[in-house]
mmCIF file of C-alpha atoms and ligand atoms in Angstrom:
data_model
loop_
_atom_site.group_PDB
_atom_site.id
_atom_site.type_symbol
_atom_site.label_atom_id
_atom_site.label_comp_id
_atom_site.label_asym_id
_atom_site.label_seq_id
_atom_site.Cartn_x
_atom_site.Cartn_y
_atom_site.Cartn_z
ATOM 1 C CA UNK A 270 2.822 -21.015 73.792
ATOM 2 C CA UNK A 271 5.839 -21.555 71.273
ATOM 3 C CA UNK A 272 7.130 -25.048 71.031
ATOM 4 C CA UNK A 273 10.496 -25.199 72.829
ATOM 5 C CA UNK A 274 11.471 -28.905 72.190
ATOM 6 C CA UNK A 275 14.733 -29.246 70.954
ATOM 7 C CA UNK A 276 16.554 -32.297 68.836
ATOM 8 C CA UNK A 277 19.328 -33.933 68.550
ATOM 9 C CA UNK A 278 21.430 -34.170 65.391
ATOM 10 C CA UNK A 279 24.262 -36.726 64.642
ATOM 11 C CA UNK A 280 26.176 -36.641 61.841
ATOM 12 C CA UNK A 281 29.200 -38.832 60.608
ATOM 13 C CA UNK A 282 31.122 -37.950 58.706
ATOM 14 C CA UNK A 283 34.253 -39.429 57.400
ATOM 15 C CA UNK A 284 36.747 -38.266 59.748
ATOM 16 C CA UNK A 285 34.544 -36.464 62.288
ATOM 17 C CA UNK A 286 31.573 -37.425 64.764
ATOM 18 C CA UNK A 287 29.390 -34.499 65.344
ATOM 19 C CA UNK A 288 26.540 -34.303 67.513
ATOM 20 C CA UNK A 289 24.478 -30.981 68.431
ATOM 21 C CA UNK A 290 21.739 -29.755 69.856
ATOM 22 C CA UNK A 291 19.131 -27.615 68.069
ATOM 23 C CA UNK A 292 16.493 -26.073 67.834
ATOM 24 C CA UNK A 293 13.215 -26.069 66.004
ATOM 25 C CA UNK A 294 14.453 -23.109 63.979
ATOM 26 C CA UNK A 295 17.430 -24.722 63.252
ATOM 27 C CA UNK A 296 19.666 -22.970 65.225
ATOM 28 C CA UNK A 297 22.599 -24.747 67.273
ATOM 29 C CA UNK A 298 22.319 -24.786 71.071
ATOM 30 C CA UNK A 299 25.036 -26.540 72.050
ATOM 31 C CA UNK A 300 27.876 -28.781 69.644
ATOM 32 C CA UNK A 301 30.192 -31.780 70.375
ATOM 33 C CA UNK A 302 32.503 -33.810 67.909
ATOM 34 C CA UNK A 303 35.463 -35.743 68.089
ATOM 35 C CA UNK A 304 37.042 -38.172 65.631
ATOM 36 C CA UNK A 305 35.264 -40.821 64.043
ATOM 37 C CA UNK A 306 36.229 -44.054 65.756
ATOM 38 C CA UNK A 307 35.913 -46.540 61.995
ATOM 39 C CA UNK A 308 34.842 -49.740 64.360
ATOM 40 C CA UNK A 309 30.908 -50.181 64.001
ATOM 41 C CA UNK A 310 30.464 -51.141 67.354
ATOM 42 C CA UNK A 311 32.748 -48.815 69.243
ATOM 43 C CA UNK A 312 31.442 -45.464 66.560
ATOM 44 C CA UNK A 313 27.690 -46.575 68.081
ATOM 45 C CA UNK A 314 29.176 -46.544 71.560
ATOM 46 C CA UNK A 315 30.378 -43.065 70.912
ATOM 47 C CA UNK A 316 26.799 -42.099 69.137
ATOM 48 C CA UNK A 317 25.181 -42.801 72.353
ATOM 49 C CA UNK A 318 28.095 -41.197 74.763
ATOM 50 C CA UNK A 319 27.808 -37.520 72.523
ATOM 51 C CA UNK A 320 23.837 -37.788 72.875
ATOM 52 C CA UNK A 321 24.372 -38.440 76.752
ATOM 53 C CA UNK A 322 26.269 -35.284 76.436
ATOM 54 C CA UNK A 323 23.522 -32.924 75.018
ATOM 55 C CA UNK A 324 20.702 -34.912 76.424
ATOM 56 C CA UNK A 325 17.554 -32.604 78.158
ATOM 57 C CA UNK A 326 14.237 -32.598 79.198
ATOM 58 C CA UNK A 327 13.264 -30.706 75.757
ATOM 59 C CA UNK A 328 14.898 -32.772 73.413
ATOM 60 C CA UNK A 329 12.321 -35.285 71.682
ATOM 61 C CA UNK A 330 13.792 -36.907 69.421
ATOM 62 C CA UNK A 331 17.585 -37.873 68.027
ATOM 63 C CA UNK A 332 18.252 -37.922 64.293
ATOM 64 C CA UNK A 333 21.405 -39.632 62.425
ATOM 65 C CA UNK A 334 22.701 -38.668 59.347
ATOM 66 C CA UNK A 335 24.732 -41.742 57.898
ATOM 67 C CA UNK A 336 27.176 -41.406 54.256
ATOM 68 C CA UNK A 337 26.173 -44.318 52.517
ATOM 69 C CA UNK A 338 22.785 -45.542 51.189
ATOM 70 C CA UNK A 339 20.144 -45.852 53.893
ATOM 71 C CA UNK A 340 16.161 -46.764 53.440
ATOM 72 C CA UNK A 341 14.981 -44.413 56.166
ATOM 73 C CA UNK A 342 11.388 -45.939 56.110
ATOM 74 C CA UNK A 343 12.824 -49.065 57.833
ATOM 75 C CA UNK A 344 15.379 -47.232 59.542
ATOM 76 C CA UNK A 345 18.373 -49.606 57.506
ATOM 77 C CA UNK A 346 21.681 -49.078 56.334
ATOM 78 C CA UNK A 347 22.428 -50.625 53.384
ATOM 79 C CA UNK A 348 25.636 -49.975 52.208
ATOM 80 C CA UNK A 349 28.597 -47.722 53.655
ATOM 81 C CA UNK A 350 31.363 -46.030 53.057
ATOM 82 C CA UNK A 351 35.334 -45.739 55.249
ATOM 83 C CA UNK A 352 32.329 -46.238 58.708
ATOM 84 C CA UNK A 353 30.394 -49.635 57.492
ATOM 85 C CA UNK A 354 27.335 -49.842 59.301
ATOM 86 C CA UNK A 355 25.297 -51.689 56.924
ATOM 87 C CA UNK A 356 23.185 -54.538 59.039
ATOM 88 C CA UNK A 357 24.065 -52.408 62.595
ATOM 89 C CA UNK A 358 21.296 -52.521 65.061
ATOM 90 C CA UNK A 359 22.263 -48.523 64.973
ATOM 91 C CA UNK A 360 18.986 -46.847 65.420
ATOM 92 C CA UNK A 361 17.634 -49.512 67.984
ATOM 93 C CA UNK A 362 20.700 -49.547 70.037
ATOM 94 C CA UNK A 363 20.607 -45.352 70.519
ATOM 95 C CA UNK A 364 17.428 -45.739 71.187
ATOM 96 C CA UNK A 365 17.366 -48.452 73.663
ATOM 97 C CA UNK A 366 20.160 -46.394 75.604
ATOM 98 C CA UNK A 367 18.504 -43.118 75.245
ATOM 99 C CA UNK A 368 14.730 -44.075 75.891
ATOM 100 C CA UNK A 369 14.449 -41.510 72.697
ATOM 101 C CA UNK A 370 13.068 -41.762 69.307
ATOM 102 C CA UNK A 371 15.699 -42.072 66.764
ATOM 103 C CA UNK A 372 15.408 -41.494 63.091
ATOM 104 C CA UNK A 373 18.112 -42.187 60.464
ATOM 105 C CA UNK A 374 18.868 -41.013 56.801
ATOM 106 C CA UNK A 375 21.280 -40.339 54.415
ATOM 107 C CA UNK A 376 23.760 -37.666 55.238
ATOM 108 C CA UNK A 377 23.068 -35.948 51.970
ATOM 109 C CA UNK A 378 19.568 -35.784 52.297
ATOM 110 C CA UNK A 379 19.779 -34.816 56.206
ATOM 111 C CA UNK A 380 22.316 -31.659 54.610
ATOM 112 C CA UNK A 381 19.809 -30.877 52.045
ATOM 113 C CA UNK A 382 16.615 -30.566 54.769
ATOM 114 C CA UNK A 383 18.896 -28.245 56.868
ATOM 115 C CA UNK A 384 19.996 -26.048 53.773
ATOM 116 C CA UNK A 385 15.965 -25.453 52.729
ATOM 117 C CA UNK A 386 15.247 -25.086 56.650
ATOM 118 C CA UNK A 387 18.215 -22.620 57.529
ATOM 119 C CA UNK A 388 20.308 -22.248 54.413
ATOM 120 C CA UNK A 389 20.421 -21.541 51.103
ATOM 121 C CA UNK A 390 17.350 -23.343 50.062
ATOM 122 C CA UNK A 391 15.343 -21.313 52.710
ATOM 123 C CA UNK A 392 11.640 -21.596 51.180
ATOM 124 C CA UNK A 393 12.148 -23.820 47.996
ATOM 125 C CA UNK A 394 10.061 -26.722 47.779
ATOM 126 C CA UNK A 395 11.819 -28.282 44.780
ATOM 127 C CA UNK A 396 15.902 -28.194 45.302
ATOM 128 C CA UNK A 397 18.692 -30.901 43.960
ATOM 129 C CA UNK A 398 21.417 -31.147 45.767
ATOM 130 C CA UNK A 399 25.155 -32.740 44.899
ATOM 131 C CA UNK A 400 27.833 -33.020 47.671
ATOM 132 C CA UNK A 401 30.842 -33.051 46.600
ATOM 133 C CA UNK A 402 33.645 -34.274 48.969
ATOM 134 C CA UNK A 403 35.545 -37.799 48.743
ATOM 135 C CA UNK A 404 32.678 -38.780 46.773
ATOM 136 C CA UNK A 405 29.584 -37.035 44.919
ATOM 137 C CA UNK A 406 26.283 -37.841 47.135
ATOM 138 C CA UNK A 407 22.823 -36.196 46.346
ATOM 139 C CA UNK A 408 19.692 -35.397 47.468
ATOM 140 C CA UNK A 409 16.526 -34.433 46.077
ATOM 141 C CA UNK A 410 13.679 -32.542 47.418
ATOM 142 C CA UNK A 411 10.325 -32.268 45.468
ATOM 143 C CA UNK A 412 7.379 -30.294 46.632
ATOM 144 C CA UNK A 413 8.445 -30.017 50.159
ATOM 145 C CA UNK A 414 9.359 -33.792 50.439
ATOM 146 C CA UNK A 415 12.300 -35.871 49.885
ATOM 147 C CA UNK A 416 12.374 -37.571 47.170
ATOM 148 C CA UNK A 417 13.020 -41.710 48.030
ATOM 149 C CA UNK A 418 11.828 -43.865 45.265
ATOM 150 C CA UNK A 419 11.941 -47.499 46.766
ATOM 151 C CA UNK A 420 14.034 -46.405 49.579
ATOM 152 C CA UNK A 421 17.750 -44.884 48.210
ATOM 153 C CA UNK A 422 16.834 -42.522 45.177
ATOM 154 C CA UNK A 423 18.827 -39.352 44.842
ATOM 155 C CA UNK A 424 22.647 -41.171 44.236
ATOM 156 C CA UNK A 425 23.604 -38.004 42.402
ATOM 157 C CA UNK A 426 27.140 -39.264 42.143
ATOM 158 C CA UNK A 427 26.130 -42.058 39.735
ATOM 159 C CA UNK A 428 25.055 -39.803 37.062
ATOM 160 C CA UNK A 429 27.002 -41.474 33.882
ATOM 161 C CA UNK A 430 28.842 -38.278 32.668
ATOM 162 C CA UNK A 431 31.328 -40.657 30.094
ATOM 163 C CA UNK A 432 30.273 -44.626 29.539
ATOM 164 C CA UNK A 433 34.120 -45.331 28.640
ATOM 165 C CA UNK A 434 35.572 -43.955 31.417
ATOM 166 C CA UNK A 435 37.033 -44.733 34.915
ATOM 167 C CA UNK A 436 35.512 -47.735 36.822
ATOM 168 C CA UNK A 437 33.050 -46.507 39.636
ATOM 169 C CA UNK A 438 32.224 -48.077 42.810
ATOM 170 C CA UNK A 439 29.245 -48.590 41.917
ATOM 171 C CA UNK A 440 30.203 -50.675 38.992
ATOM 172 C CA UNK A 441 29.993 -48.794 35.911
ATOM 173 C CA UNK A 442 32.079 -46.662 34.492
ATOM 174 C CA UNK A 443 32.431 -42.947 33.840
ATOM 175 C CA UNK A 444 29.720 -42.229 36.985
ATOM 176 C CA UNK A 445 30.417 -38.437 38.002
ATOM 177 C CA UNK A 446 31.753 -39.598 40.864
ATOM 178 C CA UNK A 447 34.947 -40.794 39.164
ATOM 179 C CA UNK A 448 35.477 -37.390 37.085
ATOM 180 C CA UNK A 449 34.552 -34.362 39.568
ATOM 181 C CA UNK A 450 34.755 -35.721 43.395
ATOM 182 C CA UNK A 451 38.050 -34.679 45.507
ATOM 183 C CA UNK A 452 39.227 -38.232 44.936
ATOM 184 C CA UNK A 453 39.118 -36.856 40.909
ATOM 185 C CA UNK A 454 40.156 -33.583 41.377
ATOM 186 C CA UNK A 455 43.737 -34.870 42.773
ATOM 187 C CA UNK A 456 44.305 -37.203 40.046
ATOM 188 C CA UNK A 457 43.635 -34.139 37.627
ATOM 189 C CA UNK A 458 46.127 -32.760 39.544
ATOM 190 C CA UNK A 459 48.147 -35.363 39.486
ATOM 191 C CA UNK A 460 47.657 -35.942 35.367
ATOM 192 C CA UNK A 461 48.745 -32.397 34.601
ATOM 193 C CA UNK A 462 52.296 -32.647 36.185
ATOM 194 C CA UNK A 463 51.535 -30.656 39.233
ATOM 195 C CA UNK A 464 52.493 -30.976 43.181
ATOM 196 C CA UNK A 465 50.286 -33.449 44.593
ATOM 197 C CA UNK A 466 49.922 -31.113 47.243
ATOM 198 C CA UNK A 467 48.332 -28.793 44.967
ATOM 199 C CA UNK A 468 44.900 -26.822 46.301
ATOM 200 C CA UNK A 469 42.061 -26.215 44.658
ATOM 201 C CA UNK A 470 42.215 -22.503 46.020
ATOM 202 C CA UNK A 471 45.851 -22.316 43.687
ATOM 203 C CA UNK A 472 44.209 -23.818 40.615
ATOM 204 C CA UNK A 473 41.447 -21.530 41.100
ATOM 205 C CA UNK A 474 43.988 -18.836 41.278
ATOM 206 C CA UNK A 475 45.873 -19.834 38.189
ATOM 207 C CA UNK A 476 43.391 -19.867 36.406
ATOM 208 C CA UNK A 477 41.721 -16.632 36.736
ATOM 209 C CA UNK A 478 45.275 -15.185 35.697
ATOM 210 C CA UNK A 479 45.002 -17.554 32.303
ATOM 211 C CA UNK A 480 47.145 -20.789 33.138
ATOM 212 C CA UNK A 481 46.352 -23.203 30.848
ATOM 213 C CA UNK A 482 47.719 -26.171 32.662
ATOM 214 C CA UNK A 483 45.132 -24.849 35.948
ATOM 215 C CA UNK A 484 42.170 -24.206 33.302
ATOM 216 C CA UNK A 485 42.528 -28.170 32.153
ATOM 217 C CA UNK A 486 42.262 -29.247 35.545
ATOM 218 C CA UNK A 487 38.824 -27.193 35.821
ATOM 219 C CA UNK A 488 37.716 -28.242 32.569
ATOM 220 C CA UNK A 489 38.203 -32.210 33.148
ATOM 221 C CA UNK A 490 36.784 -31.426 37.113
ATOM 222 C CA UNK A 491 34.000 -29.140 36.540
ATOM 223 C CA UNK A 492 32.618 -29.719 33.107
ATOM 224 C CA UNK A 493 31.541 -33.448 33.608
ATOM 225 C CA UNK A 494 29.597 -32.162 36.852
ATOM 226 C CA UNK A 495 28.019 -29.296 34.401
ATOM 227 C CA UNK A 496 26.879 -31.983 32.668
ATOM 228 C CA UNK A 497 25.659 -33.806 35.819
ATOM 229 C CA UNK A 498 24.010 -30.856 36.547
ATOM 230 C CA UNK A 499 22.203 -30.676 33.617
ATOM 231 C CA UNK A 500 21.026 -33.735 33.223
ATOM 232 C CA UNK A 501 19.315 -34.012 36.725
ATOM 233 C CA UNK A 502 17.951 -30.328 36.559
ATOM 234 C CA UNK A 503 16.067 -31.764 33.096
ATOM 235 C CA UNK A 504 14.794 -35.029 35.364
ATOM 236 C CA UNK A 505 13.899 -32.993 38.045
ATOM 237 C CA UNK A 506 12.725 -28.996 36.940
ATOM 238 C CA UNK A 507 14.167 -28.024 40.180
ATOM 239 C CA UNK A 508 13.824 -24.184 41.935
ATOM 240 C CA UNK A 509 17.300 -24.114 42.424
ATOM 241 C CA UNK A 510 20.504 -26.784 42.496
ATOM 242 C CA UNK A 511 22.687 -26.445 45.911
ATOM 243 C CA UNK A 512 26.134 -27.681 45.672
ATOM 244 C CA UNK A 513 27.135 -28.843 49.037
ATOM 245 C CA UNK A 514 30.221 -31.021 50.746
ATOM 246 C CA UNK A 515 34.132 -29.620 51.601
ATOM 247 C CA UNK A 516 34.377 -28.991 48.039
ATOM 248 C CA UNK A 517 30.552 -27.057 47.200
ATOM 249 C CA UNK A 518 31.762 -23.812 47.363
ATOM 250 C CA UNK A 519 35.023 -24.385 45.188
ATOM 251 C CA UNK A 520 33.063 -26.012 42.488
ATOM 252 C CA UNK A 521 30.198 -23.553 42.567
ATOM 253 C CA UNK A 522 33.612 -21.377 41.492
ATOM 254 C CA UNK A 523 35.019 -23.766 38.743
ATOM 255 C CA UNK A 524 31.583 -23.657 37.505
ATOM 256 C CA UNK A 525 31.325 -19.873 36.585
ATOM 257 C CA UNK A 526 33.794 -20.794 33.685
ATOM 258 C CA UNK A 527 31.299 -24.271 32.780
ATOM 259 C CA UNK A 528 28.330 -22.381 31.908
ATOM 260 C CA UNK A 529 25.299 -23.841 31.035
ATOM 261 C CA UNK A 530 25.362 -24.478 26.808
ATOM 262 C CA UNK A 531 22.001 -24.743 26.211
ATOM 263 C CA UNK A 532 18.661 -22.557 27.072
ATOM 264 C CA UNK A 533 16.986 -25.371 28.436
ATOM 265 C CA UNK A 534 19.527 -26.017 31.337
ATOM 266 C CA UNK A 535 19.611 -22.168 32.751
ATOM 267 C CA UNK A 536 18.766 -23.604 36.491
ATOM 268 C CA UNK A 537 20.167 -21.448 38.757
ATOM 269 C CA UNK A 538 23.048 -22.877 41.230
ATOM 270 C CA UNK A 539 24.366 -21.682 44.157
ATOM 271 C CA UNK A 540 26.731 -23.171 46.847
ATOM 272 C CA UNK A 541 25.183 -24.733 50.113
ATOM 273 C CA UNK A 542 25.465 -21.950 53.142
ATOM 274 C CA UNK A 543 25.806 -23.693 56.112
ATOM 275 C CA UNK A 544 29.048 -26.050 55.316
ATOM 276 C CA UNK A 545 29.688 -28.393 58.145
ATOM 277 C CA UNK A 546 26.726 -27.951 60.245
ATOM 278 C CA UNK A 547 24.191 -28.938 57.663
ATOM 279 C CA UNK A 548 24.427 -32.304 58.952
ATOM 280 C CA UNK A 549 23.739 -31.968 62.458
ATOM 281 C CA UNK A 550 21.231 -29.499 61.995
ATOM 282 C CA UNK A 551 19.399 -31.659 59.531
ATOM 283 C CA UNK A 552 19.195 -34.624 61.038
ATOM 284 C CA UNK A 553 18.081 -32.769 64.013
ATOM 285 C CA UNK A 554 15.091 -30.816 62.028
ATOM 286 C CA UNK A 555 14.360 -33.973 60.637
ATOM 287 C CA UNK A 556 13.591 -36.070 63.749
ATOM 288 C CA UNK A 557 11.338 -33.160 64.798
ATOM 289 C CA UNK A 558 9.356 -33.231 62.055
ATOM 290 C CA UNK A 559 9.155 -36.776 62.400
ATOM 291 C CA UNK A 560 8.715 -36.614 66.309
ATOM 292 C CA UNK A 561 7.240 -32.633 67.473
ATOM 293 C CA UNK A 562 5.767 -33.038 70.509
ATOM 294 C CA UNK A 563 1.940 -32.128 69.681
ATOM 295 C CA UNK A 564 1.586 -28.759 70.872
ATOM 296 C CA UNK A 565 -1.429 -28.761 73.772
ATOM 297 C CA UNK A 566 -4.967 -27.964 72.510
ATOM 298 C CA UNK A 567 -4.877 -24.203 73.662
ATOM 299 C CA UNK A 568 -1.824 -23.496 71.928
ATOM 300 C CA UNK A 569 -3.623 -24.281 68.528
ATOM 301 C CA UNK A 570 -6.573 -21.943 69.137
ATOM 302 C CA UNK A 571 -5.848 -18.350 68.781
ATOM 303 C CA UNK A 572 -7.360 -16.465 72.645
ATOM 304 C CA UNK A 573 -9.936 -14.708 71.575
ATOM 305 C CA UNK A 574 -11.416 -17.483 70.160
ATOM 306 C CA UNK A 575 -11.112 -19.820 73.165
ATOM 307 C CA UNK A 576 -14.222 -18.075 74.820
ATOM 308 C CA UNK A 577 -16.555 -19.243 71.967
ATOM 309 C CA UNK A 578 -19.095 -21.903 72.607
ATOM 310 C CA UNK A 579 -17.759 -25.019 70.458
ATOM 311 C CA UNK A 580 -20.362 -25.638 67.357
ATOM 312 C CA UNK A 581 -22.745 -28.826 69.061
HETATM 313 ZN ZN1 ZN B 680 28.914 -45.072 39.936
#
């Protein structure tokens, strides 16, 4: 008997709320969103309205993905980002109005369980992941497992790519956060003379027809996240590094012109595949994993073996 249950994912992002329903394959049944609301209490009031929603018999469990940094073990958030729900009850309150196990993690990590599940990291069992949007988040998987160290490991973003240079969040200064997020890329933008309202599509454009004013803008964007790359492909010997986020697939371009320099960082990298649904579906695979129903004893035990006499 294959096991139909079903899960729902919830991801928020930083100016959307999706929620979906999916399936143990990965595949999206059925998809809500709306914008986020950036009021802790009223974005959990939301939460549990969208799961209403896509609520079934077959779903068994509800999985969050939250940006920010989260110890899943003790289902916490720590710190957050333009959303703060560091210290909110937000796990116990869906799951007190849902009478449904919830799980939460970190957004990246949620993306980076869908990609290996149903995306571009189908099969690998050791993948790093950067997402590159407003900020630079990460993830890290390592034989089949993500990787947590005390509870928030994998802050890809806070790789030191130059220790004079711009203050981080975090603190320090020159994290790759502050040289190759989309915050950074528009103040490249802005540092060469051009329109603000410059895309990365046009300096991608420019230049592949040889304009050196474009070419600086991917050199001081993509080189200090080559050298992100590098450095956390030499901690971690990965299979393969995903680059994920609004921005993945635009950087996975810059990069062609960043190449490696040395033999020892020839990792290959390729951009995340399933863009904005990697959230929901990951933080629904990941509350099934955490919460599959147990299939039924006869399920387990191929037929023709069911009409043996058990071992005494
Ligand atoms: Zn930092």
């Amino acid at each position: 008997m294959p096991d139909t249950s079903t899960a729902i994912g919830v991801d928020i992002g930083g100016t959307n709320l999706r929620a979906a329903r999916v399936s143990g394959a990965g595949d999206i049944l059925e998809r809500v969103s709306e914008r986020i609301d950036r009021d802790a209490n009223n974005a959990i009031g939301r939460i549990i309205e969208l799961v209403r929603q896509l609520d079934r018999p077959d779903v068994t469990a509800i999985g969050i993905g939250v940006p920010g940094r989260v110890d899943a073990r003790r289902r916490t958030v720590l710190s957050g980002g333009y959303l703060n729900l560091a210290g909110a009850a937000l796990a116990e309150r869906v799951e007190a109005a849902t009478g449904k196990p919830v799980i939460i993690d970190n957004d990246c990590n949620m993306a980076l369980v869908a990609e290996i599940a149903a995306g571009a990291g189908r099969g690998r069992e050791n993948v790093v992941m950067f997402t590159i949007g407003t900020g630079i988040g990460g993830a890290i998987v390592q034989e089949g497992q993500i990787l947590r160290g005390r509870g928030t490991a994998g802050q890809l973003g806070h790789i030191t790519v130059d220790v004079k240079g711009a203050a981080c969040v975090c603190g320090r200064r020159g994290c790759v956060e502050t040289t190759s997020s989309g915050t950074a890329l528009a103040r490249h933008i802005q540092e060469a003379g051009l329109p603000a309202d410059t895309s990365i599509d046009d300096i991608l454009r420019r230049a592949a027809k040889g304009n050196a004013v474009a070419r600086q803008v991917l050199d001081a964007w993509a080189g200090p996240l080559r050298a992100a790359i590098d450095s956390a492909s030499a901690a971690f010997d990965p299979d393969l590094v995903l680059l994920g986020g609004g921005l993945g697939k635009a950087a996975f371009k810059a990069l062609q012109k960043v190449p490696a320099l040395a033999p020892w960082y020839q990792y290959p990298v390729l951009s995340a595949a399933l863009g904005d649904d990697a959230g929901v579906i990951g933080a629904a695979v990941c509350a099934l994993i955490e919460h599959r129903t147990p299939l039924p004893p006869s399920a387990l035990v191929p037929a023709e073996l069911t009409v043996l006499e058990r071992p005494a």
